[in-house]
Amino acid sequence: MRLFPLLVRFAVGLMTKRPQWSIIPIFILVAASALAWSSPACAEETVLKEFTVAGHGVLEFNAPGSWKMAIRPAQKDLPSTVKFTPAAGREFLFMISPMAGPAGDKAFNSMERMKQLMEAEKKHLAPRAEEPALMIDSFGGPQAKGLFLVASDKAPRPGEYKYLIRSCVAVGDLMLSVTFLSHRKESEAMEDALALLRGVKIRPQ
């Protein structure tokens, strides 16, 4: 099986497996989200969370101390997913799925490859988006680099998330498929999620 088509199906599948923006699926007006990406501050003290990707290393996340972390095991062709949720309630859902490419494929998590994936995601989301035009932007950190887009569901059903961020992040030899869902257009959780992504690192096992 070729992996690139699988990645496209994974990204799009997040939006179709459940009856809403997400998986239920990284913000929200495009201008507001761009400011959030550049903001260095987090709302609360962070703690180090780790997730081992066998054969590739240990991902390190600096997450707010109140966030709950859980792991959804791999399912068929889909990778394991790290899920962050608030201490209580359903204000947001933040999901990170590490994916590895074929051995020797150094372009697997290149910016060009990630841009192709995000363009496919943009095309998929556009019909349901409140924004007249979805924009793809870039970001970077000490080890991570990535692309993201923001969308607002123009007709969410009761209880569904209205605001969505989708992102691809390259760190080490992995590509992280990222989804952030929120009921609030601007929130501390969103800023914390963006800070987490900028700071994600990987170290040897």
Tab-separated table of C-alpha atoms in Angstrom:
chain	number	residue	atom	x	y	z
A	1	MET	CA	0.000	0.000	0.000
A	2	ARG	CA	1.331	3.439	-0.872
A	3	LEU	CA	1.471	5.621	2.203
A	4	PHE	CA	0.772	9.049	0.708
A	5	PRO	CA	-2.783	8.158	-0.406
A	6	LEU	CA	-3.283	6.658	3.046
A	7	LEU	CA	-2.327	9.964	4.670
A	8	VAL	CA	-4.813	11.821	2.527
A	9	ARG	CA	-7.524	9.338	3.458
A	10	PHE	CA	-6.576	9.665	7.109
A	11	ALA	CA	-6.776	13.457	7.054
A	12	VAL	CA	-10.099	13.434	5.248
A	13	GLY	CA	-11.363	10.512	7.284
A	14	LEU	CA	-11.075	12.527	10.461
A	15	MET	CA	-13.723	14.796	9.048
A	16	THR	CA	-16.122	12.090	7.940
A	17	LYS	CA	-16.042	9.354	10.569
A	18	ARG	CA	-18.244	11.345	12.928
A	19	PRO	CA	-21.122	13.700	12.284
A	20	GLN	CA	-19.256	16.950	12.770
A	21	TRP	CA	-16.193	19.013	12.035
A	22	SER	CA	-13.906	16.477	13.375
A	23	ILE	CA	-13.722	13.226	14.470
A	24	ILE	CA	-16.358	14.244	16.485
A	25	PRO	CA	-11.597	15.818	14.156
A	26	ILE	CA	-5.624	22.761	14.572
A	27	PHE	CA	-8.493	28.513	15.766
A	28	ILE	CA	-10.713	30.609	14.222
A	29	LEU	CA	-10.727	33.730	12.501
A	30	VAL	CA	-7.624	33.476	10.388
A	31	ALA	CA	-6.203	36.726	11.741
A	32	ALA	CA	-6.844	35.692	15.331
A	33	SER	CA	-5.233	32.307	14.794
A	34	ALA	CA	-2.121	33.836	13.256
A	35	LEU	CA	-1.690	35.982	16.350
A	36	ALA	CA	-2.146	32.933	18.550
A	37	TRP	CA	0.645	31.105	16.737
A	38	SER	CA	3.040	33.917	17.549
A	39	SER	CA	2.005	34.292	21.178
A	40	PRO	CA	4.666	32.926	23.559
A	41	ALA	CA	2.465	32.808	26.620
A	42	CYS	CA	0.531	29.844	27.930
A	43	ALA	CA	-2.429	30.148	30.258
A	44	GLU	CA	-1.101	27.820	32.946
A	45	GLU	CA	1.981	25.953	34.032
A	46	THR	CA	2.888	23.065	31.772
A	47	VAL	CA	4.037	19.535	32.510
A	48	LEU	CA	5.999	17.181	30.275
A	49	LYS	CA	3.953	14.457	28.603
A	50	GLU	CA	5.562	11.672	26.593
A	51	PHE	CA	4.458	9.215	23.933
A	52	THR	CA	6.724	6.513	22.507
A	53	VAL	CA	6.599	5.787	18.786
A	54	ALA	CA	8.294	2.413	18.461
A	55	GLY	CA	11.368	2.544	16.253
A	56	HIS	CA	11.315	6.335	15.986
A	57	GLY	CA	11.704	7.825	19.446
A	58	VAL	CA	9.795	9.494	22.253
A	59	LEU	CA	7.606	12.493	21.497
A	60	GLU	CA	7.675	15.165	24.184
A	61	PHE	CA	4.753	17.539	24.704
A	62	ASN	CA	4.604	20.433	27.155
A	63	ALA	CA	0.900	20.418	28.034
A	64	PRO	CA	-1.050	22.428	30.611
A	65	GLY	CA	-1.089	20.577	33.906
A	66	SER	CA	-4.878	20.369	34.042
A	67	TRP	CA	-5.236	18.669	30.653
A	68	LYS	CA	-6.047	14.982	30.563
A	69	MET	CA	-4.082	12.801	28.156
A	70	ALA	CA	-5.255	9.490	26.737
A	71	ILE	CA	-4.079	7.192	23.948
A	72	ARG	CA	-6.370	5.733	21.318
A	73	PRO	CA	-4.724	2.532	20.027
A	74	ALA	CA	-4.040	2.051	16.332
A	75	GLN	CA	-7.037	0.860	14.323
A	76	LYS	CA	-6.610	-0.951	10.993
A	77	ASP	CA	-4.735	1.504	8.758
A	78	LEU	CA	-4.964	4.391	11.238
A	79	PRO	CA	-2.142	5.190	13.672
A	80	SER	CA	-2.356	5.601	17.416
A	81	THR	CA	-3.670	8.992	18.538
A	82	VAL	CA	-2.755	11.114	21.534
A	83	LYS	CA	-5.871	12.863	22.844
A	84	PHE	CA	-5.891	15.891	25.122
A	85	THR	CA	-9.100	17.036	26.785
A	86	PRO	CA	-9.946	19.556	29.514
A	87	ALA	CA	-10.089	18.537	33.154
A	88	ALA	CA	-13.872	18.626	32.895
A	89	GLY	CA	-16.438	19.247	30.195
A	90	ARG	CA	-16.110	19.291	26.411
A	91	GLU	CA	-14.724	22.738	25.675
A	92	PHE	CA	-12.142	21.299	23.288
A	93	LEU	CA	-10.695	18.119	21.835
A	94	PHE	CA	-7.047	18.056	20.746
A	95	MET	CA	-5.718	15.059	18.818
A	96	ILE	CA	-2.216	14.248	17.572
A	97	SER	CA	-1.548	11.180	15.415
A	98	PRO	CA	2.138	10.376	14.691
A	99	MET	CA	2.752	8.754	11.312
A	100	ALA	CA	5.948	7.280	9.895
A	101	GLY	CA	6.833	6.988	6.229
A	102	PRO	CA	8.407	4.160	4.279
A	103	ALA	CA	12.042	3.450	5.098
A	104	GLY	CA	14.308	5.758	3.145
A	105	ASP	CA	11.561	8.193	2.118
A	106	LYS	CA	13.163	11.425	3.273
A	107	ALA	CA	10.437	13.491	1.588
A	108	PHE	CA	7.669	11.850	3.637
A	109	ASN	CA	7.327	14.780	6.040
A	110	SER	CA	8.724	17.510	3.792
A	111	MET	CA	6.985	20.870	3.587
A	112	GLU	CA	6.036	20.088	-0.005
A	113	ARG	CA	4.366	16.822	1.000
A	114	MET	CA	2.570	18.446	3.917
A	115	LYS	CA	1.366	21.258	1.677
A	116	GLN	CA	-0.195	18.691	-0.665
A	117	LEU	CA	-2.030	17.146	2.268
A	118	MET	CA	-3.244	20.477	3.556
A	119	GLU	CA	-4.440	21.527	0.100
A	120	ALA	CA	-6.502	18.336	-0.036
A	121	GLU	CA	-7.902	19.108	3.414
A	122	LYS	CA	-8.701	22.682	2.370
A	123	LYS	CA	-10.657	21.458	-0.636
A	124	HIS	CA	-12.573	18.995	1.527
A	125	LEU	CA	-13.489	21.544	4.197
A	126	ALA	CA	-14.339	24.515	1.992
A	127	PRO	CA	-18.018	23.651	1.295
A	128	ARG	CA	-18.846	23.588	5.020
A	129	ALA	CA	-16.649	26.491	6.085
A	130	GLU	CA	-18.011	29.848	7.182
A	131	GLU	CA	-14.905	31.612	5.879
A	132	PRO	CA	-15.141	32.694	2.229
A	133	ALA	CA	-11.564	31.474	1.671
A	134	LEU	CA	-9.530	29.068	3.783
A	135	MET	CA	-5.867	29.934	4.179
A	136	ILE	CA	-2.884	27.692	4.855
A	137	ASP	CA	-0.120	29.167	7.005
A	138	SER	CA	3.179	27.900	8.392
A	139	PHE	CA	4.893	27.804	11.791
A	140	GLY	CA	8.081	26.508	13.319
A	141	GLY	CA	9.737	25.694	16.640
A	142	PRO	CA	13.053	24.328	17.922
A	143	GLN	CA	12.424	20.937	16.276
A	144	ALA	CA	8.969	21.130	14.732
A	145	LYS	CA	7.793	22.754	11.532
A	146	GLY	CA	4.334	22.609	10.088
A	147	LEU	CA	1.332	23.985	8.257
A	148	PHE	CA	-2.174	24.677	9.501
A	149	LEU	CA	-5.545	25.921	8.412
A	150	VAL	CA	-8.521	27.262	10.309
A	151	ALA	CA	-12.205	26.717	9.608
A	152	SER	CA	-15.532	27.561	11.243
A	153	ASP	CA	-18.475	25.261	10.592
A	154	LYS	CA	-21.254	27.388	9.135
A	155	ALA	CA	-24.007	25.059	10.296
A	156	PRO	CA	-22.990	22.966	13.321
A	157	ARG	CA	-25.650	20.814	14.883
A	158	PRO	CA	-26.436	21.145	18.602
A	159	GLY	CA	-23.495	20.013	20.713
A	160	GLU	CA	-21.058	19.835	17.797
A	161	TYR	CA	-17.818	21.763	17.675
A	162	LYS	CA	-17.933	24.875	15.517
A	163	TYR	CA	-14.245	25.740	15.303
A	164	LEU	CA	-11.543	23.562	13.771
A	165	ILE	CA	-7.807	23.648	13.246
A	166	ARG	CA	-6.128	21.065	11.041
A	167	SER	CA	-2.359	20.790	10.874
A	168	CYS	CA	0.518	18.664	9.642
A	169	VAL	CA	3.699	18.867	11.698
A	170	ALA	CA	7.117	17.428	10.874
A	171	VAL	CA	9.313	16.402	13.808
A	172	GLY	CA	12.216	13.990	13.461
A	173	ASP	CA	11.239	11.480	10.776
A	174	LEU	CA	7.559	11.613	11.765
A	175	MET	CA	4.582	13.550	10.481
A	176	LEU	CA	1.964	14.505	13.053
A	177	SER	CA	-1.607	14.776	11.855
A	178	VAL	CA	-3.212	17.293	14.218
A	179	THR	CA	-6.812	18.290	14.905
A	180	PHE	CA	-8.008	20.851	17.417
A	181	LEU	CA	-11.766	21.296	17.962
A	182	SER	CA	-13.381	23.940	20.092
A	183	HIS	CA	-16.740	25.430	21.050
A	184	ARG	CA	-15.062	28.826	21.589
A	185	LYS	CA	-13.638	31.099	18.932
A	186	GLU	CA	-10.850	32.446	21.107
A	187	SER	CA	-9.646	30.569	24.159
A	188	GLU	CA	-6.655	29.898	26.366
A	189	ALA	CA	-6.851	26.251	25.335
A	190	MET	CA	-6.258	27.225	21.724
A	191	GLU	CA	-3.188	29.266	22.623
A	192	ASP	CA	-1.891	26.403	24.763
A	193	ALA	CA	-2.429	23.913	21.923
A	194	LEU	CA	-0.481	26.100	19.519
A	195	ALA	CA	2.335	26.513	22.020
A	196	LEU	CA	2.433	22.735	22.483
A	197	LEU	CA	2.803	22.177	18.747
A	198	ARG	CA	5.532	24.749	18.338
A	199	GLY	CA	7.470	23.117	21.164
A	200	VAL	CA	6.981	19.431	20.358
A	201	LYS	CA	10.264	17.490	20.361
A	202	ILE	CA	11.453	13.954	19.799
A	203	ARG	CA	14.312	12.128	21.511
A	204	PRO	CA	15.798	8.643	21.132
A	205	GLN	CA	14.172	5.801	23.080
